[in-house]
mmCIF file of C-alpha atoms in Angstrom:
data_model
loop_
_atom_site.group_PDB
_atom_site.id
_atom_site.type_symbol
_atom_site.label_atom_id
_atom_site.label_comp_id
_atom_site.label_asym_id
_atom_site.label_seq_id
_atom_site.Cartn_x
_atom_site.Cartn_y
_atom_site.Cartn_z
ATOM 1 C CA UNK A 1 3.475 4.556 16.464
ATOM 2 C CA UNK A 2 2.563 3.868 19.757
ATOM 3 C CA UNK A 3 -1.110 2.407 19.114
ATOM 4 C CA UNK A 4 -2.680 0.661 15.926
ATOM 5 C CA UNK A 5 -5.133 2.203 13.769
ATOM 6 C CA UNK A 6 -8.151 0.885 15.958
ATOM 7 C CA UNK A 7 -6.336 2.621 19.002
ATOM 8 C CA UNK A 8 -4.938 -0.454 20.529
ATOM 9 C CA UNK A 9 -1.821 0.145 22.390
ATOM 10 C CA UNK A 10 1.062 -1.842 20.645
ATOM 11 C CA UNK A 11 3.219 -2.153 23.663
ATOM 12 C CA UNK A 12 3.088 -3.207 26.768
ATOM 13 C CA UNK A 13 6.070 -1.380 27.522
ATOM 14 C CA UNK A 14 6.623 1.333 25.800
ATOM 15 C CA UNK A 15 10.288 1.633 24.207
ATOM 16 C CA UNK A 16 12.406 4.739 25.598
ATOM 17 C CA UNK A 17 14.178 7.148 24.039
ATOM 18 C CA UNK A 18 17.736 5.375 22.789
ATOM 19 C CA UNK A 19 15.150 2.436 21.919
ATOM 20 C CA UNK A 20 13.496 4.846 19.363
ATOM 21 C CA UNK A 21 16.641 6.356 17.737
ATOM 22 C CA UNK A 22 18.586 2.831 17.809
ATOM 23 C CA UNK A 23 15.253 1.643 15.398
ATOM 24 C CA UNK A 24 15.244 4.876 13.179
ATOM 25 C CA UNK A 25 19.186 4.756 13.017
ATOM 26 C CA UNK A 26 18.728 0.737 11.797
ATOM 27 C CA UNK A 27 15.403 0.807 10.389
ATOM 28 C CA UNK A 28 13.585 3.712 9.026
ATOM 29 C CA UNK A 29 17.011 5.775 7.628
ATOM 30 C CA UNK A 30 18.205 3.109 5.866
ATOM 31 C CA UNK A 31 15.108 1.994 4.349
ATOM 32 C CA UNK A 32 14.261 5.829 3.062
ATOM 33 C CA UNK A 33 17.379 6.084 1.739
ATOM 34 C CA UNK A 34 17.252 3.227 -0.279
ATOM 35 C CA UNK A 35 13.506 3.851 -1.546
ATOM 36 C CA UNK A 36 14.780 7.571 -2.639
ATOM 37 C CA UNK A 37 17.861 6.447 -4.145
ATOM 38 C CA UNK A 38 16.082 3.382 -6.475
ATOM 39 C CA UNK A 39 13.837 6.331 -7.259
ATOM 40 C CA UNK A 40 15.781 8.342 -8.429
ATOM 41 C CA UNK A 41 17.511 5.336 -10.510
ATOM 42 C CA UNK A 42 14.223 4.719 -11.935
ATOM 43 C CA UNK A 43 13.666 8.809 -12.673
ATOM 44 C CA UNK A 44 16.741 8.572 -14.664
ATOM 45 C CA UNK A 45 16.238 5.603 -16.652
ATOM 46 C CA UNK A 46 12.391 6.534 -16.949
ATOM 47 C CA UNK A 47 11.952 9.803 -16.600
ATOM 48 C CA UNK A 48 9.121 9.316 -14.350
ATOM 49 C CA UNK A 49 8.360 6.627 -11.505
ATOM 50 C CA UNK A 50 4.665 5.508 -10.643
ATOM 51 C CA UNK A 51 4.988 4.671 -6.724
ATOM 52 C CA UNK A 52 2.590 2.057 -5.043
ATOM 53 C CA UNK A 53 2.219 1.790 -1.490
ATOM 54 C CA UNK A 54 0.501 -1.423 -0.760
ATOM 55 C CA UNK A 55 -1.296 -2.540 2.494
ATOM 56 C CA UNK A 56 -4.029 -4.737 3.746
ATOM 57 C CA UNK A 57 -6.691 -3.796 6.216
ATOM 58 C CA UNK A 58 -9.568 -5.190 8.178
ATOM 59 C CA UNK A 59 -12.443 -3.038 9.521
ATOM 60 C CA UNK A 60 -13.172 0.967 9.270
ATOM 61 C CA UNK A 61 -14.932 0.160 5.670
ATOM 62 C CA UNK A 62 -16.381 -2.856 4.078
ATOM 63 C CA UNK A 63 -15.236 -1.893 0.763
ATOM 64 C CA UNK A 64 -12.582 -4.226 -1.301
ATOM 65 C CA UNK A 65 -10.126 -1.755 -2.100
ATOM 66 C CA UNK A 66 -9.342 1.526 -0.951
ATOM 67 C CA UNK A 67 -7.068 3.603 -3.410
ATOM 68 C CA UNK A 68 -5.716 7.004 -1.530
ATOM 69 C CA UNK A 69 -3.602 9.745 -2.869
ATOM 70 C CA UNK A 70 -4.193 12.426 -0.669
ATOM 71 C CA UNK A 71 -7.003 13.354 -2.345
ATOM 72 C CA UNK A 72 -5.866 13.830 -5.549
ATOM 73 C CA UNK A 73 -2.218 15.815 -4.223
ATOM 74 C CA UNK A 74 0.031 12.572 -4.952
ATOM 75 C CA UNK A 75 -1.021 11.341 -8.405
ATOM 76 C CA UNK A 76 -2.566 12.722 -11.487
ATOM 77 C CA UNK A 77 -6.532 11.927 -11.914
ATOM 78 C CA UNK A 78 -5.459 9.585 -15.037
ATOM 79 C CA UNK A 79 -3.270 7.295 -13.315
ATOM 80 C CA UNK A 80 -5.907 6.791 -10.130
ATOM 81 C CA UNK A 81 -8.552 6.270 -12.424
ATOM 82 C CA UNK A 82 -6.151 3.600 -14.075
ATOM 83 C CA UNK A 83 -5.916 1.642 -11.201
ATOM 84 C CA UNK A 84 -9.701 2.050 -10.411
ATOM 85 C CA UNK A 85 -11.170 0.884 -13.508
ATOM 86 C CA UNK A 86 -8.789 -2.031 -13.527
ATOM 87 C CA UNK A 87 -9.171 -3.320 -9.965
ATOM 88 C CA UNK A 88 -13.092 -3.013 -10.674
ATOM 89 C CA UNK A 89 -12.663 -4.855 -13.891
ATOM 90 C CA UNK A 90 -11.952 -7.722 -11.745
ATOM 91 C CA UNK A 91 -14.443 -6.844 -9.605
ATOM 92 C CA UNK A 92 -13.290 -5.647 -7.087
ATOM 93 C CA UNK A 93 -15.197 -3.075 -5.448
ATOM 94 C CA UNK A 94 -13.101 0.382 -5.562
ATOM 95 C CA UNK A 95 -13.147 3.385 -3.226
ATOM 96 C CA UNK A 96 -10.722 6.614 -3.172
ATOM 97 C CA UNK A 97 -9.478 8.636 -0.456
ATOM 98 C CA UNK A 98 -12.134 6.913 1.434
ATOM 99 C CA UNK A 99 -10.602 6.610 5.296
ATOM 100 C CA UNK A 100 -7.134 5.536 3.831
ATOM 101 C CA UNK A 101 -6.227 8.826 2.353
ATOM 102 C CA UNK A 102 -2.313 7.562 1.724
ATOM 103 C CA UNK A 103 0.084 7.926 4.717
ATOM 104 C CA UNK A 104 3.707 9.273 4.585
ATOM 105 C CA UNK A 105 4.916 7.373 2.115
ATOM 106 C CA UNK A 106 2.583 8.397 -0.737
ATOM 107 C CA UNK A 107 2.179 11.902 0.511
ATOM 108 C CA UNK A 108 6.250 12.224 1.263
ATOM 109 C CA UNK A 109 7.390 10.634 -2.325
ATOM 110 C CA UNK A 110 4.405 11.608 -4.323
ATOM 111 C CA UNK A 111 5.087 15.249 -3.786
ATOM 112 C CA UNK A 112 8.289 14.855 -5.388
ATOM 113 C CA UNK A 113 8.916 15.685 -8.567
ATOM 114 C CA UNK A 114 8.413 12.929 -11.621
ATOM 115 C CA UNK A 115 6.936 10.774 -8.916
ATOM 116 C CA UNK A 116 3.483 9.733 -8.788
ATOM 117 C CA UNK A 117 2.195 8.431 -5.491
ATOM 118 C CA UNK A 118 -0.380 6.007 -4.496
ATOM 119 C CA UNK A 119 -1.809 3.694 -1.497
ATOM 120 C CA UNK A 120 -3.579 0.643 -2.269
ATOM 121 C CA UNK A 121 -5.346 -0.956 0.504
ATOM 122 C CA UNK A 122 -6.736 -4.439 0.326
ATOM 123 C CA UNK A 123 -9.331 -5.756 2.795
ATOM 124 C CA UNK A 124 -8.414 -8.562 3.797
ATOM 125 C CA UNK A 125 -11.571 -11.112 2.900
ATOM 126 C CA UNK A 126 -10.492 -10.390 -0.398
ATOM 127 C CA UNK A 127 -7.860 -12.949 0.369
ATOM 128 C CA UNK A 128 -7.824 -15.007 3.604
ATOM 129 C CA UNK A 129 -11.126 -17.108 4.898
ATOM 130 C CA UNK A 130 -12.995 -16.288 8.129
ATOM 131 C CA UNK A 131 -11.168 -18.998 9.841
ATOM 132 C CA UNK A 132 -7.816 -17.946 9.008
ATOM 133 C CA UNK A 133 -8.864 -14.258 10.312
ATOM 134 C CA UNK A 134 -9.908 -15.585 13.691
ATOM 135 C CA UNK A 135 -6.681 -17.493 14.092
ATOM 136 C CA UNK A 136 -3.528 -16.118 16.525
ATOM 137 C CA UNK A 137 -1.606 -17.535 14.306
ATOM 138 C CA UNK A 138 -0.004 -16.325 11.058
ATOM 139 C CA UNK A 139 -2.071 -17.392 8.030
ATOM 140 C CA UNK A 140 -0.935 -19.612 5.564
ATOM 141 C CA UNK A 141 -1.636 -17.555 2.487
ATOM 142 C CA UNK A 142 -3.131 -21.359 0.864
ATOM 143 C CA UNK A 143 -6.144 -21.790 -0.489
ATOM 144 C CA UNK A 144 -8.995 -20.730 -2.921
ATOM 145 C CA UNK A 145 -9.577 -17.003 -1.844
ATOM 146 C CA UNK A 146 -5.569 -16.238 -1.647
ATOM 147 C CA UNK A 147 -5.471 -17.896 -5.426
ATOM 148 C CA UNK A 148 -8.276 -16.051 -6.724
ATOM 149 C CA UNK A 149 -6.929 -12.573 -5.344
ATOM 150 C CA UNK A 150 -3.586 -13.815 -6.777
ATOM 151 C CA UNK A 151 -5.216 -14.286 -10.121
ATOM 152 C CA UNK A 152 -7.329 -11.483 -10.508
ATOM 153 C CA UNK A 153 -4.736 -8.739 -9.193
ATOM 154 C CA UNK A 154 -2.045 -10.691 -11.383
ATOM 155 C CA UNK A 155 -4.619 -9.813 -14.374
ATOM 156 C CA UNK A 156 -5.378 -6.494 -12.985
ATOM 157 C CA UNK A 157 -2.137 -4.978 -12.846
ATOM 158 C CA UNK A 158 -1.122 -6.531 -15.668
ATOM 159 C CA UNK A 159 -3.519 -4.270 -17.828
ATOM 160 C CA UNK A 160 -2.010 -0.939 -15.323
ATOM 161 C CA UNK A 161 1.190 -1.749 -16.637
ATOM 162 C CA UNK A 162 -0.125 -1.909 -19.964
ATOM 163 C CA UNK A 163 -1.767 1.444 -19.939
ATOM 164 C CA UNK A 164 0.489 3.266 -18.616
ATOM 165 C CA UNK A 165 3.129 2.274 -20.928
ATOM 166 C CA UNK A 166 1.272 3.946 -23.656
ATOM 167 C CA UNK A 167 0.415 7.058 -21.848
ATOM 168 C CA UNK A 168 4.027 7.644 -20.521
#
């Protein structure tokens, strides 16, 4: 990408061609080929792999959470609706395919076979204070609202896993 998602520009230079290829060559292969082959590890000791591609966002909604599976292309209805009622169980407030529809990972590996696909987007208030979202520098990921979101996704996805253990 050559902007961010609020159409910034990332560079100030932008990187030429050999620049580009030298990063997918020692970046992006490697890294799909790893995710496919532990996939496929997984589909073989499983039979089927639930994929979750997790990110954290600030701005376009004001919702908590964000789940996106290209509307409804990537993972079955059951599984999404999984993830919804448990994230809102801890109140979190829950959107799908709401701007963050799921990007190439969830629509790439999702339309695979055995694989179900989906994004998760946390805002991030849900975690990190107004302060440490005004600072240039990295946040220290300390404090009552990182615990908190610690806790209640901890609990959260502790009840996914438990659900879809018995459905699978």
């Amino acid at each position: 990408p050559e902007q961010t998602a609020f159409k910034q520009p990332i560079y100030q230079r932008l990187p030429d061609a050999s620049e580009v290829r030298s990063r997918i060559e020692k970046y992006y292969t490697p890294y799909h080929q790893t995710l496919t082959q532990l996939l496929n590890e997984k589909i073989m000791q499983h039979g089927k792999v639930y994929l979750l591609d997790l990110h954290s966002f600030m701005g376009l909604i004001t919702d908590d959470v964000c789940l996106g599976n290209a509307n409804n292309t990537t993972c079955q209805e059951t599984f999404l609706n999984t993830i919804e009622a448990n994230l809102s169980q801890q109140q979190f407030q829950v959107v799908k395919n709401k701007v963050f529809t799921g990007g190439y990972i969830t629509r790439h590996y999702g339309n695979q076979p055995n694989v179900e696909a989906l994004q998760i987007e946390l805002r991030y208030t849900n975690y990190l204070t107004d302060d440490q979202l005004e600072c240039a520098s990295i946040p220290t990921y300390h404090g009552p609202n990182f615990e908190q979101a610690q806790t209640r996704l901890k609990a959260a996805f502790e009840l996914i896993a438990e659900a879809i253990t018995k459905t699978s």
